[in-house]
Amino acid sequence: MTIKLRIAWGAGSDPTVMRMAAWSAVGHVIVIVVFSLLPRFTTPVAAPHATIAEIVPASALFSAPPGGGKTGASSSAPVEPPEETPSQRAEAAREALKPAPKPPKEAPKEKKPAPSLEPPRTTKKKPALEPEPPRSARDDAEKRPEASPEASDDAPQSPARSGKTPPGGAAGDSGITFGGGPGPGGIPSIGSSAFPYDYYRASLVAILQSNWRRPVAPDGLRETVTCRVQFTILKTGIVQDPRIVQASGNEALDQSALRAVYNSNPLPPLPFQYGQSSVSAEVVFELTPD
Amino acid sequence: MTRRHRRTGFALLAGLAAATLLMAAPQDPNEPQIGLKISGTAVRKIPIAILPFQTSSSDSSAIRGASDLIRTVISGDLEYSGLFNVLPPSLYNAVTIVSGRVPLRDFAALGAQGVVSGSVGRDAAGIVVEGLLSDSKSEALVAGKRYRGDVALARDIAHRISNDITIAYTGRAGVSLSRIVMVGKVAGAKEIHVMDYDGADIKQITKNKSINVSPAWSPDGKRLAFISYRQGTPRLYVYSGDDGSLRDATPPGSDLCVAPDWSPDGRFIAFSSATSGESEIFVLDVSTGRSRQITFSKGADTAPVWAPSGREIAFTSDRSGRPMVYVMDAEGANVRRLASSGDYNDSPAWSPDGDKIAFACQIDGRFDILVYEISTGRTQRLTQNSANNEGPRWSHDGRHIVFSSNRTGSYRIYTMDPDGNRQEMIPTPFEATMPDWSR
């Protein structure tokens, strides 16, 4: 092979042959380049990227700094950039938790333009949704300075502090109440005045309750047993570091309580007016004999 | 509008539903609660009021129409979720909103815990919708967002607002943004269709005038796997919603494919194929296109579905003589039989929490949907006296089951709660079967 080439080249003292060889080389390079690039043009890259570009803004907009004001801050400017709309956090929480963070609606929607299977059907307008923090959120932030000090004043009397009675009146006979323990590492406790959101506590109790599978004690219970579980709730509603801070001595109860917390993750995002990045919750699970 | 049609559907079904309700309600009285105080197990629905979305007097009828639609859709979503008790508007029609300020205390007095309010306005892009959720007692704004988009997206936006509300109370998305894929009979052919979970916006995906069956959503909701006879024999296809491409994913040597199902991580598709005469279950690696046979029994094995953990697969097999539901490890080992009621069990579907398996069971010559609870081994019958009920699939939040039934004479898609309550038809202009619910 090599020899033949040499011969050809050797014979190429003839300038036309030399020129032909040069053109051939150039031609081959061009063809190789073209073919190596070609697949990018033949595969319909443009279409999927266009649709993905539609989807990304929908969830990405949730990281845009909105105008939620800080609780108790001076009214005018949104001083607290991390104040996202609550839904932004919800989205973030969902995203952090689910492996496939696509808004479920969008993807199916993209089915509409369907080139290859059938003749293309009418391309529906892309859902160019562009959520922003609502104006009224800002209005609300302006109202808030009045609202929150008041709430803070209330909070010390809030039943949450007593450690036994449920705050927000939602827990009722649930067997789930809040403990009054302070959060670890200076994280505000959910029962403290730093967290004046009764509705959030009520939701938390309702969620834990719906996820708590009470253990069945084969021999029955002789006395009321309680177990205290502590965990941290991040802004996004994600539960972190749940642990038993006071075991009941009834292993089944302890485990069921932990399980209830695991199964409740993610919780609703923390109120967007809340200025801190997390809150610590201590929850008492109580089993009473019949 | 679809909602309204659906309402009439509800009315038609009311009798049936009531009957089913009576039958489904009693829960195993034979399980005594031993020495434990079980209190407050019933999950309380959250009372919520939805105010009309405000428009300005200069707005066109399109905007006002969008406003009405948004309120109707949100109301339908929240009511359907089973989490909320939407207070009838007649209760608070008299409440007036002065300069955009909602008198939340009045709503607290009416018993509403949450109050949804908002506005619809005009914009260069189309409409601007603001949706707010307030807590009536503390008068705090719980969630709020503004959407901007084409007027045609009003319904979409409403579903999104519903979803925001659901997340604000539960931490998790509901079904308001989800879609249902199904097989619709059109002009003698069976084509794949997709619709919103509430029956709106039906779109035909395949148009090959052949037979297309067994559609299954990928976990990310971007792809559909289904079986098509477009080339004569049943082959496995993957349709991508991103670019609308259709790919023949049939592994070499696998003929007569049936019943695909995606693994929870979206990397594999389990399906059955009658390569060697008898149907066996295979697992296809979607990225490499390689497949592996995982059942080798005598008798047909089909209808595989993954456990949400991805570690197990439930399937139908007639290895014992009659089709029954079995469970095996995802590698094919450790096969065990599940429920044994009826003489013909098929199409298992694993609940998203992994604690239950719904399946269709032939009882007295008709199919009904049952749910098997794994921890207790108990089986509960969800449908009864309503012709055939088949092909159950769970919604991703585990709060609903979709299935098909010919109780009205021809097959339609229905949904119900996991206890058999609230069986409701989703009207389609064609016969519809084999539903699957997207994330």
PDB file of N, CA, C and O in Angstrom, chain B residues 300 302-303 315-318 320-326 337 339-348 359-370 388-392:
ATOM      1  N   ALA B 300     -47.800 -18.036  30.367  1.00  0.00           N
ATOM      2  CA  ALA B 300     -47.596 -16.663  29.893  1.00  0.00           C
ATOM      3  C   ALA B 300     -47.383 -15.714  31.064  1.00  0.00           C
ATOM      4  O   ALA B 300     -48.143 -15.715  32.029  1.00  0.00           O
ATOM      5  N   THR B 302     -47.061 -11.621  31.749  1.00  0.00           N
ATOM      6  CA  THR B 302     -47.287 -10.360  31.033  1.00  0.00           C
ATOM      7  C   THR B 302     -47.656  -9.235  32.000  1.00  0.00           C
ATOM      8  O   THR B 302     -47.678  -9.429  33.212  1.00  0.00           O
ATOM      9  N   ALA B 303     -47.929  -8.064  31.457  1.00  0.00           N
ATOM     10  CA  ALA B 303     -48.371  -6.874  32.208  1.00  0.00           C
ATOM     11  C   ALA B 303     -47.452  -6.516  33.367  1.00  0.00           C
ATOM     12  O   ALA B 303     -47.905  -6.334  34.497  1.00  0.00           O
ATOM     13  N   PHE B 315     -46.615  -8.563  38.099  1.00  0.00           N
ATOM     14  CA  PHE B 315     -47.004  -8.956  36.748  1.00  0.00           C
ATOM     15  C   PHE B 315     -48.108  -9.998  36.810  1.00  0.00           C
ATOM     16  O   PHE B 315     -48.469 -10.483  37.875  1.00  0.00           O
ATOM     17  N   THR B 316     -48.661 -10.309  35.659  1.00  0.00           N
ATOM     18  CA  THR B 316     -49.701 -11.321  35.567  1.00  0.00           C
ATOM     19  C   THR B 316     -49.100 -12.588  34.981  1.00  0.00           C
ATOM     20  O   THR B 316     -48.320 -12.522  34.031  1.00  0.00           O
ATOM     21  N   SER B 317     -49.446 -13.707  35.561  1.00  0.00           N
ATOM     22  CA  SER B 317     -48.948 -14.966  35.017  1.00  0.00           C
ATOM     23  C   SER B 317     -50.018 -16.035  35.139  1.00  0.00           C
ATOM     24  O   SER B 317     -50.778 -16.048  36.107  1.00  0.00           O
ATOM     25  N   ASP B 318     -50.056 -16.934  34.155  1.00  0.00           N
ATOM     26  CA  ASP B 318     -50.997 -18.051  34.273  1.00  0.00           C
ATOM     27  C   ASP B 318     -50.244 -19.352  34.555  1.00  0.00           C
ATOM     28  O   ASP B 318     -50.714 -20.434  34.227  1.00  0.00           O
ATOM     29  N   SER B 320     -49.986 -20.890  37.157  1.00  0.00           N
ATOM     30  CA  SER B 320     -50.730 -21.806  38.028  1.00  0.00           C
ATOM     31  C   SER B 320     -51.986 -22.314  37.331  1.00  0.00           C
ATOM     32  O   SER B 320     -52.796 -22.981  37.947  1.00  0.00           O
ATOM     33  N   GLY B 321     -52.167 -21.954  36.068  1.00  0.00           N
ATOM     34  CA  GLY B 321     -53.348 -22.411  35.349  1.00  0.00           C
ATOM     35  C   GLY B 321     -54.285 -21.270  35.018  1.00  0.00           C
ATOM     36  O   GLY B 321     -54.874 -21.240  33.950  1.00  0.00           O
ATOM     37  N   ARG B 322     -54.424 -20.338  35.946  1.00  0.00           N
ATOM     38  CA  ARG B 322     -55.271 -19.171  35.686  1.00  0.00           C
ATOM     39  C   ARG B 322     -54.440 -17.912  35.855  1.00  0.00           C
ATOM     40  O   ARG B 322     -53.521 -17.892  36.671  1.00  0.00           O
ATOM     41  N   PRO B 323     -54.770 -16.858  35.155  1.00  0.00           N
ATOM     42  CA  PRO B 323     -53.986 -15.628  35.298  1.00  0.00           C
ATOM     43  C   PRO B 323     -54.126 -15.043  36.703  1.00  0.00           C
ATOM     44  O   PRO B 323     -55.243 -14.827  37.176  1.00  0.00           O
ATOM     45  N   MET B 324     -53.007 -14.821  37.339  1.00  0.00           N
ATOM     46  CA  MET B 324     -52.984 -14.273  38.696  1.00  0.00           C
ATOM     47  C   MET B 324     -51.873 -13.235  38.769  1.00  0.00           C
ATOM     48  O   MET B 324     -50.965 -13.225  37.952  1.00  0.00           O
ATOM     49  N   VAL B 325     -51.957 -12.385  39.790  1.00  0.00           N
ATOM     50  CA  VAL B 325     -50.928 -11.356  39.955  1.00  0.00           C
ATOM     51  C   VAL B 325     -49.792 -11.904  40.821  1.00  0.00           C
ATOM     52  O   VAL B 325     -50.034 -12.500  41.863  1.00  0.00           O
ATOM     53  N   TYR B 326     -48.582 -11.719  40.344  1.00  0.00           N
ATOM     54  CA  TYR B 326     -47.383 -12.142  41.073  1.00  0.00           C
ATOM     55  C   TYR B 326     -46.467 -10.943  41.272  1.00  0.00           C
ATOM     56  O   TYR B 326     -46.580  -9.934  40.579  1.00  0.00           O
ATOM     57  N   ARG B 337     -46.802 -15.300  44.632  1.00  0.00           N
ATOM     58  CA  ARG B 337     -48.141 -14.959  44.182  1.00  0.00           C
ATOM     59  C   ARG B 337     -48.783 -13.977  45.146  1.00  0.00           C
ATOM     60  O   ARG B 337     -48.589 -14.042  46.346  1.00  0.00           O
ATOM     61  N   ALA B 339     -52.482 -11.911  45.251  1.00  0.00           N
ATOM     62  CA  ALA B 339     -53.853 -12.111  45.701  1.00  0.00           C
ATOM     63  C   ALA B 339     -54.432 -13.314  44.965  1.00  0.00           C
ATOM     64  O   ALA B 339     -54.010 -13.630  43.871  1.00  0.00           O
ATOM     65  N   SER B 340     -55.402 -13.944  45.561  1.00  0.00           N
ATOM     66  CA  SER B 340     -55.923 -15.120  44.899  1.00  0.00           C
ATOM     67  C   SER B 340     -57.430 -15.077  44.742  1.00  0.00           C
ATOM     68  O   SER B 340     -58.064 -16.079  44.543  1.00  0.00           O
ATOM     69  N   SER B 341     -58.025 -13.913  44.859  1.00  0.00           N
ATOM     70  CA  SER B 341     -59.469 -13.858  44.685  1.00  0.00           C
ATOM     71  C   SER B 341     -59.820 -13.892  43.207  1.00  0.00           C
ATOM     72  O   SER B 341     -59.021 -13.483  42.366  1.00  0.00           O
ATOM     73  N   GLY B 342     -61.005 -14.367  42.906  1.00  0.00           N
ATOM     74  CA  GLY B 342     -61.439 -14.424  41.521  1.00  0.00           C
ATOM     75  C   GLY B 342     -60.715 -15.509  40.752  1.00  0.00           C
ATOM     76  O   GLY B 342     -59.812 -16.172  41.273  1.00  0.00           O
ATOM     77  N   ASP B 343     -61.106 -15.713  39.508  1.00  0.00           N
ATOM     78  CA  ASP B 343     -60.405 -16.735  38.750  1.00  0.00           C
ATOM     79  C   ASP B 343     -59.614 -16.135  37.596  1.00  0.00           C
ATOM     80  O   ASP B 343     -59.094 -16.845  36.759  1.00  0.00           O
ATOM     81  N   TYR B 344     -59.528 -14.807  37.562  1.00  0.00           N
ATOM     82  CA  TYR B 344     -58.777 -14.173  36.475  1.00  0.00           C
ATOM     83  C   TYR B 344     -58.356 -12.799  36.953  1.00  0.00           C
ATOM     84  O   TYR B 344     -59.183 -11.910  37.093  1.00  0.00           O
ATOM     85  N   ASN B 345     -57.080 -12.635  37.249  1.00  0.00           N
ATOM     86  CA  ASN B 345     -56.579 -11.334  37.700  1.00  0.00           C
ATOM     87  C   ASN B 345     -55.608 -10.785  36.669  1.00  0.00           C
ATOM     88  O   ASN B 345     -54.814 -11.518  36.109  1.00  0.00           O
ATOM     89  N   ASP B 346     -55.672  -9.481  36.468  1.00  0.00           N
ATOM     90  CA  ASP B 346     -54.810  -8.908  35.436  1.00  0.00           C
ATOM     91  C   ASP B 346     -54.502  -7.443  35.744  1.00  0.00           C
ATOM     92  O   ASP B 346     -55.071  -6.857  36.657  1.00  0.00           O
ATOM     93  N   SER B 347     -53.618  -6.903  34.943  1.00  0.00           N
ATOM     94  CA  SER B 347     -53.200  -5.490  34.953  1.00  0.00           C
ATOM     95  C   SER B 347     -52.986  -4.911  36.351  1.00  0.00           C
ATOM     96  O   SER B 347     -53.726  -4.035  36.793  1.00  0.00           O
ATOM     97  N   PRO B 348     -51.955  -5.398  37.049  1.00  0.00           N
ATOM     98  CA  PRO B 348     -51.632  -4.808  38.345  1.00  0.00           C
ATOM     99  C   PRO B 348     -51.084  -3.393  38.188  1.00  0.00           C
ATOM    100  O   PRO B 348     -50.574  -3.036  37.127  1.00  0.00           O
ATOM    101  N   PHE B 359     -55.583  -3.959  40.901  1.00  0.00           N
ATOM    102  CA  PHE B 359     -55.603  -4.854  39.754  1.00  0.00           C
ATOM    103  C   PHE B 359     -57.041  -5.109  39.327  1.00  0.00           C
ATOM    104  O   PHE B 359     -57.976  -4.791  40.051  1.00  0.00           O
ATOM    105  N   ALA B 360     -57.175  -5.658  38.126  1.00  0.00           N
ATOM    106  CA  ALA B 360     -58.506  -6.001  37.636  1.00  0.00           C
ATOM    107  C   ALA B 360     -58.734  -7.482  37.894  1.00  0.00           C
ATOM    108  O   ALA B 360     -57.827  -8.292  37.729  1.00  0.00           O
ATOM    109  N   CYS B 361     -59.929  -7.796  38.315  1.00  0.00           N
ATOM    110  CA  CYS B 361     -60.226  -9.168  38.702  1.00  0.00           C
ATOM    111  C   CYS B 361     -61.574  -9.562  38.110  1.00  0.00           C
ATOM    112  O   CYS B 361     -62.539  -8.810  38.181  1.00  0.00           O
ATOM    113  N   GLN B 362     -61.592 -10.751  37.512  1.00  0.00           N
ATOM    114  CA  GLN B 362     -62.852 -11.198  36.924  1.00  0.00           C
ATOM    115  C   GLN B 362     -63.701 -11.879  37.985  1.00  0.00           C
ATOM    116  O   GLN B 362     -63.290 -12.884  38.576  1.00  0.00           O
ATOM    117  N   ILE B 363     -64.853 -11.303  38.231  1.00  0.00           N
ATOM    118  CA  ILE B 363     -65.779 -11.866  39.206  1.00  0.00           C
ATOM    119  C   ILE B 363     -67.122 -12.030  38.516  1.00  0.00           C
ATOM    120  O   ILE B 363     -67.661 -11.057  37.986  1.00  0.00           O
ATOM    121  N   ASP B 364     -67.636 -13.232  38.508  1.00  0.00           N
ATOM    122  CA  ASP B 364     -68.906 -13.521  37.841  1.00  0.00           C
ATOM    123  C   ASP B 364     -68.896 -13.051  36.386  1.00  0.00           C
ATOM    124  O   ASP B 364     -69.867 -12.457  35.911  1.00  0.00           O
ATOM    125  N   GLY B 365     -67.792 -13.283  35.729  1.00  0.00           N
ATOM    126  CA  GLY B 365     -67.732 -12.988  34.302  1.00  0.00           C
ATOM    127  C   GLY B 365     -67.500 -11.539  33.959  1.00  0.00           C
ATOM    128  O   GLY B 365     -67.448 -11.178  32.791  1.00  0.00           O
ATOM    129  N   ARG B 366     -67.349 -10.690  34.969  1.00  0.00           N
ATOM    130  CA  ARG B 366     -67.087  -9.283  34.683  1.00  0.00           C
ATOM    131  C   ARG B 366     -65.863  -8.809  35.456  1.00  0.00           C
ATOM    132  O   ARG B 366     -65.594  -9.290  36.553  1.00  0.00           O
ATOM    133  N   PHE B 367     -65.171  -7.850  34.880  1.00  0.00           N
ATOM    134  CA  PHE B 367     -63.977  -7.346  35.547  1.00  0.00           C
ATOM    135  C   PHE B 367     -64.322  -6.228  36.516  1.00  0.00           C
ATOM    136  O   PHE B 367     -65.113  -5.345  36.202  1.00  0.00           O
ATOM    137  N   ASP B 368     -63.701  -6.306  37.677  1.00  0.00           N
ATOM    138  CA  ASP B 368     -63.817  -5.221  38.637  1.00  0.00           C
ATOM    139  C   ASP B 368     -62.433  -4.888  39.163  1.00  0.00           C
ATOM    140  O   ASP B 368     -61.500  -5.674  39.020  1.00  0.00           O
ATOM    141  N   ILE B 369     -62.328  -3.712  39.769  1.00  0.00           N
ATOM    142  CA  ILE B 369     -61.025  -3.276  40.260  1.00  0.00           C
ATOM    143  C   ILE B 369     -60.935  -3.503  41.754  1.00  0.00           C
ATOM    144  O   ILE B 369     -61.835  -3.138  42.512  1.00  0.00           O
ATOM    145  N   LEU B 370     -59.846  -4.135  42.143  1.00  0.00           N
ATOM    146  CA  LEU B 370     -59.588  -4.444  43.539  1.00  0.00           C
ATOM    147  C   LEU B 370     -58.267  -3.808  43.944  1.00  0.00           C
ATOM    148  O   LEU B 370     -57.425  -3.534  43.099  1.00  0.00           O
ATOM    149  N   ASN B 388     -67.871  -3.869  33.111  1.00  0.00           N
ATOM    150  CA  ASN B 388     -66.449  -4.156  33.258  1.00  0.00           C
ATOM    151  C   ASN B 388     -65.687  -2.915  33.686  1.00  0.00           C
ATOM    152  O   ASN B 388     -65.934  -1.819  33.192  1.00  0.00           O
ATOM    153  N   ASN B 389     -64.733  -3.116  34.578  1.00  0.00           N
ATOM    154  CA  ASN B 389     -63.858  -2.043  35.027  1.00  0.00           C
ATOM    155  C   ASN B 389     -62.433  -2.558  34.950  1.00  0.00           C
ATOM    156  O   ASN B 389     -62.101  -3.553  35.591  1.00  0.00           O
ATOM    157  N   GLU B 390     -61.613  -1.905  34.149  1.00  0.00           N
ATOM    158  CA  GLU B 390     -60.316  -2.494  33.827  1.00  0.00           C
ATOM    159  C   GLU B 390     -59.189  -1.483  33.843  1.00  0.00           C
ATOM    160  O   GLU B 390     -59.401  -0.279  33.837  1.00  0.00           O
ATOM    161  N   GLY B 391     -57.985  -2.025  33.804  1.00  0.00           N
ATOM    162  CA  GLY B 391     -56.771  -1.231  33.590  1.00  0.00           C
ATOM    163  C   GLY B 391     -56.517  -0.128  34.583  1.00  0.00           C
ATOM    164  O   GLY B 391     -56.298   1.021  34.200  1.00  0.00           O
ATOM    165  N   PRO B 392     -56.521  -0.412  35.899  1.00  0.00           N
ATOM    166  CA  PRO B 392     -56.308   0.671  36.864  1.00  0.00           C
ATOM    167  C   PRO B 392     -54.885   1.224  36.808  1.00  0.00           C
ATOM    168  O   PRO B 392     -53.926   0.489  36.559  1.00  0.00           O
TER     169      PRO B 392
END
